[in-house]
């Protein structure tokens, strides 16, 4: 079981270069011991955000402030989602209509309708548009949503799928969005 906790990044006390001991003095407790008393090493990404640490011989994920904050949805643009972010973002959308484009990288019709999907996201400012790449990583969510072909567009309202459009049928998708928006 991985430990999850949030740590502020303090460059005045710690070097962000590969592995250095943690040096936040007695501010965070793991297993009832201050971090300064535990042998740990930090791991950073390209943006120098701390993304993990080695603790007691295992890697422990450190959540960033963006992971622990309340998810927010953006209208007027498309949000790329995955199996972990989809349902929290749908819940954050509240009573707004959500349109999910389920696609794959290799799908020809998906590539053809993608620019039109972007235009729709700019046209309907009261609708939340999302894209889900139905790759191996997101297969559980795709299965949960009952995808059979790509592209498939799922339209959700109040956390429930209320309409589905299969194939790259722009007119059918626009009609479905209009129906759900007006209901």
JSON list of C-alpha atoms in Angstrom, two decimals:
[
{"chain": "A", "resi": 1, "resn": "UNK", "atom": "CA", "xyz": [0.00, 0.00, 0.00]},
{"chain": "A", "resi": 2, "resn": "UNK", "atom": "CA", "xyz": [1.44, 3.36, -1.02]},
{"chain": "A", "resi": 3, "resn": "UNK", "atom": "CA", "xyz": [1.43, 6.26, 1.37]},
{"chain": "A", "resi": 4, "resn": "UNK", "atom": "CA", "xyz": [-0.11, 9.44, -0.02]},
{"chain": "A", "resi": 5, "resn": "UNK", "atom": "CA", "xyz": [0.59, 12.82, 1.48]},
{"chain": "A", "resi": 6, "resn": "UNK", "atom": "CA", "xyz": [1.18, 16.38, 0.40]},
{"chain": "A", "resi": 7, "resn": "UNK", "atom": "CA", "xyz": [4.46, 18.20, 0.92]},
{"chain": "A", "resi": 8, "resn": "UNK", "atom": "CA", "xyz": [5.20, 21.84, 0.15]},
{"chain": "A", "resi": 9, "resn": "UNK", "atom": "CA", "xyz": [8.33, 22.34, -1.89]},
{"chain": "A", "resi": 10, "resn": "UNK", "atom": "CA", "xyz": [10.87, 24.51, -0.08]},
{"chain": "A", "resi": 11, "resn": "UNK", "atom": "CA", "xyz": [13.87, 25.25, -2.28]},
{"chain": "A", "resi": 12, "resn": "UNK", "atom": "CA", "xyz": [15.49, 27.34, 0.43]},
{"chain": "A", "resi": 13, "resn": "UNK", "atom": "CA", "xyz": [16.10, 24.20, 2.48]},
{"chain": "A", "resi": 14, "resn": "UNK", "atom": "CA", "xyz": [16.44, 21.41, -0.09]},
{"chain": "A", "resi": 15, "resn": "UNK", "atom": "CA", "xyz": [18.26, 20.86, -3.32]},
{"chain": "A", "resi": 16, "resn": "UNK", "atom": "CA", "xyz": [16.03, 19.58, -6.08]},
{"chain": "A", "resi": 17, "resn": "UNK", "atom": "CA", "xyz": [18.79, 17.65, -7.78]},
{"chain": "A", "resi": 18, "resn": "UNK", "atom": "CA", "xyz": [18.68, 13.88, -7.79]},
{"chain": "A", "resi": 19, "resn": "UNK", "atom": "CA", "xyz": [18.54, 12.06, -4.79]},
{"chain": "A", "resi": 20, "resn": "UNK", "atom": "CA", "xyz": [19.06, 14.26, -1.78]},
{"chain": "A", "resi": 21, "resn": "UNK", "atom": "CA", "xyz": [17.89, 13.58, 1.76]},
{"chain": "A", "resi": 22, "resn": "UNK", "atom": "CA", "xyz": [14.69, 15.30, 2.80]},
{"chain": "A", "resi": 23, "resn": "UNK", "atom": "CA", "xyz": [15.36, 18.27, 5.00]},
{"chain": "A", "resi": 24, "resn": "UNK", "atom": "CA", "xyz": [12.01, 19.63, 6.10]},
{"chain": "A", "resi": 25, "resn": "UNK", "atom": "CA", "xyz": [12.74, 19.68, 9.79]},
{"chain": "A", "resi": 26, "resn": "UNK", "atom": "CA", "xyz": [10.14, 17.87, 11.88]},
{"chain": "A", "resi": 27, "resn": "UNK", "atom": "CA", "xyz": [7.20, 19.21, 9.90]},
{"chain": "A", "resi": 28, "resn": "UNK", "atom": "CA", "xyz": [5.75, 15.98, 8.49]},
{"chain": "A", "resi": 29, "resn": "UNK", "atom": "CA", "xyz": [5.31, 12.72, 10.29]},
{"chain": "A", "resi": 30, "resn": "UNK", "atom": "CA", "xyz": [5.49, 9.23, 8.75]},
{"chain": "A", "resi": 31, "resn": "UNK", "atom": "CA", "xyz": [5.10, 6.24, 11.07]},
{"chain": "A", "resi": 32, "resn": "UNK", "atom": "CA", "xyz": [5.18, 8.62, 14.04]},
{"chain": "A", "resi": 33, "resn": "UNK", "atom": "CA", "xyz": [8.73, 9.82, 13.17]},
{"chain": "A", "resi": 34, "resn": "UNK", "atom": "CA", "xyz": [9.62, 13.22, 11.68]},
{"chain": "A", "resi": 35, "resn": "UNK", "atom": "CA", "xyz": [10.82, 13.07, 8.07]},
{"chain": "A", "resi": 36, "resn": "UNK", "atom": "CA", "xyz": [14.18, 14.49, 9.09]},
{"chain": "A", "resi": 37, "resn": "UNK", "atom": "CA", "xyz": [14.82, 11.30, 11.09]},
{"chain": "A", "resi": 38, "resn": "UNK", "atom": "CA", "xyz": [13.96, 8.91, 8.22]},
{"chain": "A", "resi": 39, "resn": "UNK", "atom": "CA", "xyz": [16.31, 8.05, 5.39]},
{"chain": "A", "resi": 40, "resn": "UNK", "atom": "CA", "xyz": [14.50, 9.25, 2.28]},
{"chain": "A", "resi": 41, "resn": "UNK", "atom": "CA", "xyz": [15.41, 10.42, -1.22]},
{"chain": "A", "resi": 42, "resn": "UNK", "atom": "CA", "xyz": [13.35, 12.67, -3.44]},
{"chain": "A", "resi": 43, "resn": "UNK", "atom": "CA", "xyz": [12.47, 12.23, -7.11]},
{"chain": "A", "resi": 44, "resn": "UNK", "atom": "CA", "xyz": [11.49, 15.17, -9.27]},
{"chain": "A", "resi": 45, "resn": "UNK", "atom": "CA", "xyz": [10.00, 15.57, -12.74]},
{"chain": "A", "resi": 46, "resn": "UNK", "atom": "CA", "xyz": [11.18, 17.96, -15.46]},
{"chain": "A", "resi": 47, "resn": "UNK", "atom": "CA", "xyz": [9.32, 20.85, -13.81]},
{"chain": "A", "resi": 48, "resn": "UNK", "atom": "CA", "xyz": [11.21, 20.19, -10.58]},
{"chain": "A", "resi": 49, "resn": "UNK", "atom": "CA", "xyz": [8.05, 19.22, -8.73]},
{"chain": "A", "resi": 50, "resn": "UNK", "atom": "CA", "xyz": [8.60, 16.51, -6.16]},
{"chain": "A", "resi": 51, "resn": "UNK", "atom": "CA", "xyz": [6.74, 13.47, -7.47]},
{"chain": "A", "resi": 52, "resn": "UNK", "atom": "CA", "xyz": [8.00, 10.75, -5.18]},
{"chain": "A", "resi": 53, "resn": "UNK", "atom": "CA", "xyz": [10.41, 9.69, -2.50]},
{"chain": "A", "resi": 54, "resn": "UNK", "atom": "CA", "xyz": [12.17, 6.53, -1.46]},
{"chain": "A", "resi": 55, "resn": "UNK", "atom": "CA", "xyz": [11.11, 5.55, 2.04]},
{"chain": "A", "resi": 56, "resn": "UNK", "atom": "CA", "xyz": [12.05, 2.34, 3.80]},
{"chain": "A", "resi": 57, "resn": "UNK", "atom": "CA", "xyz": [13.23, 0.78, 0.54]},
{"chain": "A", "resi": 58, "resn": "UNK", "atom": "CA", "xyz": [10.12, 1.53, -1.51]},
{"chain": "A", "resi": 59, "resn": "UNK", "atom": "CA", "xyz": [8.98, 4.41, -3.70]},
{"chain": "A", "resi": 60, "resn": "UNK", "atom": "CA", "xyz": [6.18, 6.46, -2.19]},
{"chain": "A", "resi": 61, "resn": "UNK", "atom": "CA", "xyz": [4.13, 8.73, -4.43]},
{"chain": "A", "resi": 62, "resn": "UNK", "atom": "CA", "xyz": [3.86, 12.33, -3.33]},
{"chain": "A", "resi": 63, "resn": "UNK", "atom": "CA", "xyz": [0.72, 14.01, -4.57]},
{"chain": "A", "resi": 64, "resn": "UNK", "atom": "CA", "xyz": [1.07, 17.42, -6.12]},
{"chain": "A", "resi": 65, "resn": "UNK", "atom": "CA", "xyz": [-1.29, 20.25, -5.26]},
{"chain": "A", "resi": 66, "resn": "UNK", "atom": "CA", "xyz": [-3.03, 19.79, -8.62]},
{"chain": "A", "resi": 67, "resn": "UNK", "atom": "CA", "xyz": [-3.82, 16.16, -7.79]},
{"chain": "A", "resi": 68, "resn": "UNK", "atom": "CA", "xyz": [-5.24, 16.95, -4.38]},
{"chain": "A", "resi": 69, "resn": "UNK", "atom": "CA", "xyz": [-7.26, 19.97, -5.37]},
{"chain": "A", "resi": 70, "resn": "UNK", "atom": "CA", "xyz": [-10.90, 19.83, -6.33]},
{"chain": "A", "resi": 71, "resn": "UNK", "atom": "CA", "xyz": [-11.22, 18.93, -10.01]},
{"chain": "A", "resi": 72, "resn": "UNK", "atom": "CA", "xyz": [-12.46, 21.70, -12.25]},
{"chain": "A", "resi": 73, "resn": "UNK", "atom": "CA", "xyz": [-14.05, 21.58, -15.67]},
{"chain": "A", "resi": 74, "resn": "UNK", "atom": "CA", "xyz": [-13.37, 24.02, -18.47]},
{"chain": "A", "resi": 75, "resn": "UNK", "atom": "CA", "xyz": [-15.91, 25.05, -21.08]},
{"chain": "A", "resi": 76, "resn": "UNK", "atom": "CA", "xyz": [-14.87, 26.23, -24.51]},
{"chain": "A", "resi": 77, "resn": "UNK", "atom": "CA", "xyz": [-12.08, 23.68, -24.83]},
{"chain": "A", "resi": 78, "resn": "UNK", "atom": "CA", "xyz": [-11.60, 19.93, -24.73]},
{"chain": "A", "resi": 79, "resn": "UNK", "atom": "CA", "xyz": [-10.29, 18.22, -21.62]},
{"chain": "A", "resi": 80, "resn": "UNK", "atom": "CA", "xyz": [-8.32, 15.01, -22.09]},
{"chain": "A", "resi": 81, "resn": "UNK", "atom": "CA", "xyz": [-9.42, 12.52, -19.41]},
{"chain": "A", "resi": 82, "resn": "UNK", "atom": "CA", "xyz": [-8.34, 9.09, -18.25]},
{"chain": "A", "resi": 83, "resn": "UNK", "atom": "CA", "xyz": [-9.75, 6.36, -16.03]},
{"chain": "A", "resi": 84, "resn": "UNK", "atom": "CA", "xyz": [-8.75, 8.29, -12.90]},
{"chain": "A", "resi": 85, "resn": "UNK", "atom": "CA", "xyz": [-9.93, 11.77, -13.85]},
{"chain": "A", "resi": 86, "resn": "UNK", "atom": "CA", "xyz": [-13.13, 11.08, -15.80]},
{"chain": "A", "resi": 87, "resn": "UNK", "atom": "CA", "xyz": [-15.72, 10.55, -13.04]},
{"chain": "A", "resi": 88, "resn": "UNK", "atom": "CA", "xyz": [-14.40, 13.32, -10.74]},
{"chain": "A", "resi": 89, "resn": "UNK", "atom": "CA", "xyz": [-14.60, 15.77, -13.66]},
{"chain": "A", "resi": 90, "resn": "UNK", "atom": "CA", "xyz": [-18.10, 14.60, -14.57]},
{"chain": "A", "resi": 91, "resn": "UNK", "atom": "CA", "xyz": [-19.17, 15.15, -10.96]},
{"chain": "A", "resi": 92, "resn": "UNK", "atom": "CA", "xyz": [-17.51, 18.58, -10.98]},
{"chain": "A", "resi": 93, "resn": "UNK", "atom": "CA", "xyz": [-19.54, 19.49, -14.09]},
{"chain": "A", "resi": 94, "resn": "UNK", "atom": "CA", "xyz": [-22.68, 19.33, -11.97]},
{"chain": "A", "resi": 95, "resn": "UNK", "atom": "CA", "xyz": [-25.81, 19.81, -14.06]},
{"chain": "A", "resi": 96, "resn": "UNK", "atom": "CA", "xyz": [-23.90, 20.84, -17.20]},
{"chain": "A", "resi": 97, "resn": "UNK", "atom": "CA", "xyz": [-24.07, 18.63, -20.26]},
{"chain": "A", "resi": 98, "resn": "UNK", "atom": "CA", "xyz": [-20.89, 16.59, -20.77]},
{"chain": "A", "resi": 99, "resn": "UNK", "atom": "CA", "xyz": [-19.88, 15.22, -24.18]},
{"chain": "A", "resi": 100, "resn": "UNK", "atom": "CA", "xyz": [-17.23, 12.50, -24.15]},
{"chain": "A", "resi": 101, "resn": "UNK", "atom": "CA", "xyz": [-15.38, 11.55, -27.34]},
{"chain": "A", "resi": 102, "resn": "UNK", "atom": "CA", "xyz": [-14.07, 7.99, -26.99]},
{"chain": "A", "resi": 103, "resn": "UNK", "atom": "CA", "xyz": [-11.37, 7.45, -29.61]},
{"chain": "A", "resi": 104, "resn": "UNK", "atom": "CA", "xyz": [-8.14, 5.63, -30.38]},
{"chain": "A", "resi": 105, "resn": "UNK", "atom": "CA", "xyz": [-4.89, 6.89, -31.90]},
{"chain": "A", "resi": 106, "resn": "UNK", "atom": "CA", "xyz": [-5.10, 4.54, -34.89]},
{"chain": "A", "resi": 107, "resn": "UNK", "atom": "CA", "xyz": [-8.76, 5.23, -35.83]},
{"chain": "A", "resi": 108, "resn": "UNK", "atom": "CA", "xyz": [-9.19, 7.03, -39.19]},
{"chain": "A", "resi": 109, "resn": "UNK", "atom": "CA", "xyz": [-12.76, 8.29, -38.58]},
{"chain": "A", "resi": 110, "resn": "UNK", "atom": "CA", "xyz": [-11.65, 9.53, -35.13]},
{"chain": "A", "resi": 111, "resn": "UNK", "atom": "CA", "xyz": [-8.97, 11.67, -36.78]},
{"chain": "A", "resi": 112, "resn": "UNK", "atom": "CA", "xyz": [-11.45, 13.03, -39.33]},
{"chain": "A", "resi": 113, "resn": "UNK", "atom": "CA", "xyz": [-14.03, 14.17, -36.76]},
{"chain": "A", "resi": 114, "resn": "UNK", "atom": "CA", "xyz": [-11.47, 15.52, -34.22]},
{"chain": "A", "resi": 115, "resn": "UNK", "atom": "CA", "xyz": [-11.28, 19.06, -35.73]},
{"chain": "A", "resi": 116, "resn": "UNK", "atom": "CA", "xyz": [-15.08, 19.21, -35.90]},
{"chain": "A", "resi": 117, "resn": "UNK", "atom": "CA", "xyz": [-15.26, 18.16, -32.23]},
{"chain": "A", "resi": 118, "resn": "UNK", "atom": "CA", "xyz": [-12.95, 21.10, -31.41]},
{"chain": "A", "resi": 119, "resn": "UNK", "atom": "CA", "xyz": [-15.30, 23.45, -33.29]},
{"chain": "A", "resi": 120, "resn": "UNK", "atom": "CA", "xyz": [-18.25, 22.11, -31.30]},
{"chain": "A", "resi": 121, "resn": "UNK", "atom": "CA", "xyz": [-16.40, 22.78, -28.03]},
{"chain": "A", "resi": 122, "resn": "UNK", "atom": "CA", "xyz": [-15.93, 26.40, -29.10]},
{"chain": "A", "resi": 123, "resn": "UNK", "atom": "CA", "xyz": [-19.53, 26.75, -30.27]},
{"chain": "A", "resi": 124, "resn": "UNK", "atom": "CA", "xyz": [-21.29, 25.34, -27.19]},
{"chain": "A", "resi": 125, "resn": "UNK", "atom": "CA", "xyz": [-19.93, 27.36, -24.27]},
{"chain": "A", "resi": 126, "resn": "UNK", "atom": "CA", "xyz": [-22.39, 25.79, -21.81]},
{"chain": "A", "resi": 127, "resn": "UNK", "atom": "CA", "xyz": [-21.27, 22.20, -22.54]},
{"chain": "A", "resi": 128, "resn": "UNK", "atom": "CA", "xyz": [-18.20, 20.39, -21.17]},
{"chain": "A", "resi": 129, "resn": "UNK", "atom": "CA", "xyz": [-16.25, 18.49, -23.84]},
{"chain": "A", "resi": 130, "resn": "UNK", "atom": "CA", "xyz": [-13.89, 15.63, -22.96]},
{"chain": "A", "resi": 131, "resn": "UNK", "atom": "CA", "xyz": [-11.79, 13.10, -24.88]},
{"chain": "A", "resi": 132, "resn": "UNK", "atom": "CA", "xyz": [-10.84, 9.61, -23.72]},
{"chain": "A", "resi": 133, "resn": "UNK", "atom": "CA", "xyz": [-8.16, 7.62, -25.51]},
{"chain": "A", "resi": 134, "resn": "UNK", "atom": "CA", "xyz": [-9.42, 4.03, -25.31]},
{"chain": "A", "resi": 135, "resn": "UNK", "atom": "CA", "xyz": [-5.96, 2.53, -24.94]},
{"chain": "A", "resi": 136, "resn": "UNK", "atom": "CA", "xyz": [-4.96, -0.34, -22.64]},
{"chain": "A", "resi": 137, "resn": "UNK", "atom": "CA", "xyz": [-4.58, 2.01, -19.67]},
{"chain": "A", "resi": 138, "resn": "UNK", "atom": "CA", "xyz": [-8.16, 3.30, -20.01]},
{"chain": "A", "resi": 139, "resn": "UNK", "atom": "CA", "xyz": [-9.69, -0.04, -21.00]},
{"chain": "A", "resi": 140, "resn": "UNK", "atom": "CA", "xyz": [-11.54, -0.51, -17.67]},
{"chain": "A", "resi": 141, "resn": "UNK", "atom": "CA", "xyz": [-13.37, 2.83, -18.09]},
{"chain": "A", "resi": 142, "resn": "UNK", "atom": "CA", "xyz": [-14.13, 2.15, -21.76]},
{"chain": "A", "resi": 143, "resn": "UNK", "atom": "CA", "xyz": [-15.58, -1.22, -20.76]},
{"chain": "A", "resi": 144, "resn": "UNK", "atom": "CA", "xyz": [-17.58, 0.37, -17.93]},
{"chain": "A", "resi": 145, "resn": "UNK", "atom": "CA", "xyz": [-19.07, 2.86, -20.40]},
{"chain": "A", "resi": 146, "resn": "UNK", "atom": "CA", "xyz": [-19.92, 0.05, -22.83]},
{"chain": "A", "resi": 147, "resn": "UNK", "atom": "CA", "xyz": [-17.86, 1.09, -25.84]},
{"chain": "A", "resi": 148, "resn": "UNK", "atom": "CA", "xyz": [-18.14, -1.19, -28.86]},
{"chain": "A", "resi": 149, "resn": "UNK", "atom": "CA", "xyz": [-16.82, 0.96, -31.72]},
{"chain": "A", "resi": 150, "resn": "UNK", "atom": "CA", "xyz": [-14.75, 4.12, -32.08]},
{"chain": "A", "resi": 151, "resn": "UNK", "atom": "CA", "xyz": [-15.46, 6.89, -32.26]},
{"chain": "A", "resi": 152, "resn": "UNK", "atom": "CA", "xyz": [-18.28, 6.75, -29.73]},
{"chain": "A", "resi": 153, "resn": "UNK", "atom": "CA", "xyz": [-19.70, 9.90, -28.19]},
{"chain": "A", "resi": 154, "resn": "UNK", "atom": "CA", "xyz": [-21.35, 9.61, -24.78]},
{"chain": "A", "resi": 155, "resn": "UNK", "atom": "CA", "xyz": [-23.51, 12.51, -23.62]},
{"chain": "A", "resi": 156, "resn": "UNK", "atom": "CA", "xyz": [-23.93, 12.75, -19.87]},
{"chain": "A", "resi": 157, "resn": "UNK", "atom": "CA", "xyz": [-26.21, 14.83, -17.71]},
{"chain": "A", "resi": 158, "resn": "UNK", "atom": "CA", "xyz": [-26.19, 14.74, -13.90]},
{"chain": "A", "resi": 159, "resn": "UNK", "atom": "CA", "xyz": [-23.54, 11.98, -13.80]},
{"chain": "A", "resi": 160, "resn": "UNK", "atom": "CA", "xyz": [-25.54, 9.64, -16.07]},
{"chain": "A", "resi": 161, "resn": "UNK", "atom": "CA", "xyz": [-25.14, 8.65, -19.71]},
{"chain": "A", "resi": 162, "resn": "UNK", "atom": "CA", "xyz": [-28.30, 9.89, -21.42]},
{"chain": "A", "resi": 163, "resn": "UNK", "atom": "CA", "xyz": [-27.38, 9.60, -25.11]},
{"chain": "A", "resi": 164, "resn": "UNK", "atom": "CA", "xyz": [-24.86, 7.82, -27.32]},
{"chain": "A", "resi": 165, "resn": "UNK", "atom": "CA", "xyz": [-23.74, 8.48, -30.88]},
{"chain": "A", "resi": 166, "resn": "UNK", "atom": "CA", "xyz": [-21.53, 5.89, -32.58]},
{"chain": "A", "resi": 167, "resn": "UNK", "atom": "CA", "xyz": [-19.38, 6.62, -35.58]},
{"chain": "A", "resi": 168, "resn": "UNK", "atom": "CA", "xyz": [-18.13, 9.91, -37.02]},
{"chain": "A", "resi": 169, "resn": "UNK", "atom": "CA", "xyz": [-21.64, 11.28, -37.58]},
{"chain": "A", "resi": 170, "resn": "UNK", "atom": "CA", "xyz": [-21.41, 15.00, -36.92]},
{"chain": "A", "resi": 171, "resn": "UNK", "atom": "CA", "xyz": [-25.07, 15.76, -37.69]},
{"chain": "A", "resi": 172, "resn": "UNK", "atom": "CA", "xyz": [-26.26, 13.06, -35.26]},
{"chain": "A", "resi": 173, "resn": "UNK", "atom": "CA", "xyz": [-23.88, 14.37, -32.58]},
{"chain": "A", "resi": 174, "resn": "UNK", "atom": "CA", "xyz": [-25.07, 17.98, -32.99]},
{"chain": "A", "resi": 175, "resn": "UNK", "atom": "CA", "xyz": [-28.72, 16.85, -32.86]},
{"chain": "A", "resi": 176, "resn": "UNK", "atom": "CA", "xyz": [-28.07, 14.83, -29.69]},
{"chain": "A", "resi": 177, "resn": "UNK", "atom": "CA", "xyz": [-26.28, 17.76, -28.01]},
{"chain": "A", "resi": 178, "resn": "UNK", "atom": "CA", "xyz": [-29.16, 20.09, -28.90]},
{"chain": "A", "resi": 179, "resn": "UNK", "atom": "CA", "xyz": [-31.76, 17.67, -27.50]},
{"chain": "A", "resi": 180, "resn": "UNK", "atom": "CA", "xyz": [-29.91, 17.18, -24.20]},
{"chain": "A", "resi": 181, "resn": "UNK", "atom": "CA", "xyz": [-29.14, 20.90, -23.78]},
{"chain": "A", "resi": 182, "resn": "UNK", "atom": "CA", "xyz": [-32.81, 21.79, -24.20]},
{"chain": "A", "resi": 183, "resn": "UNK", "atom": "CA", "xyz": [-34.07, 19.16, -21.75]}
]
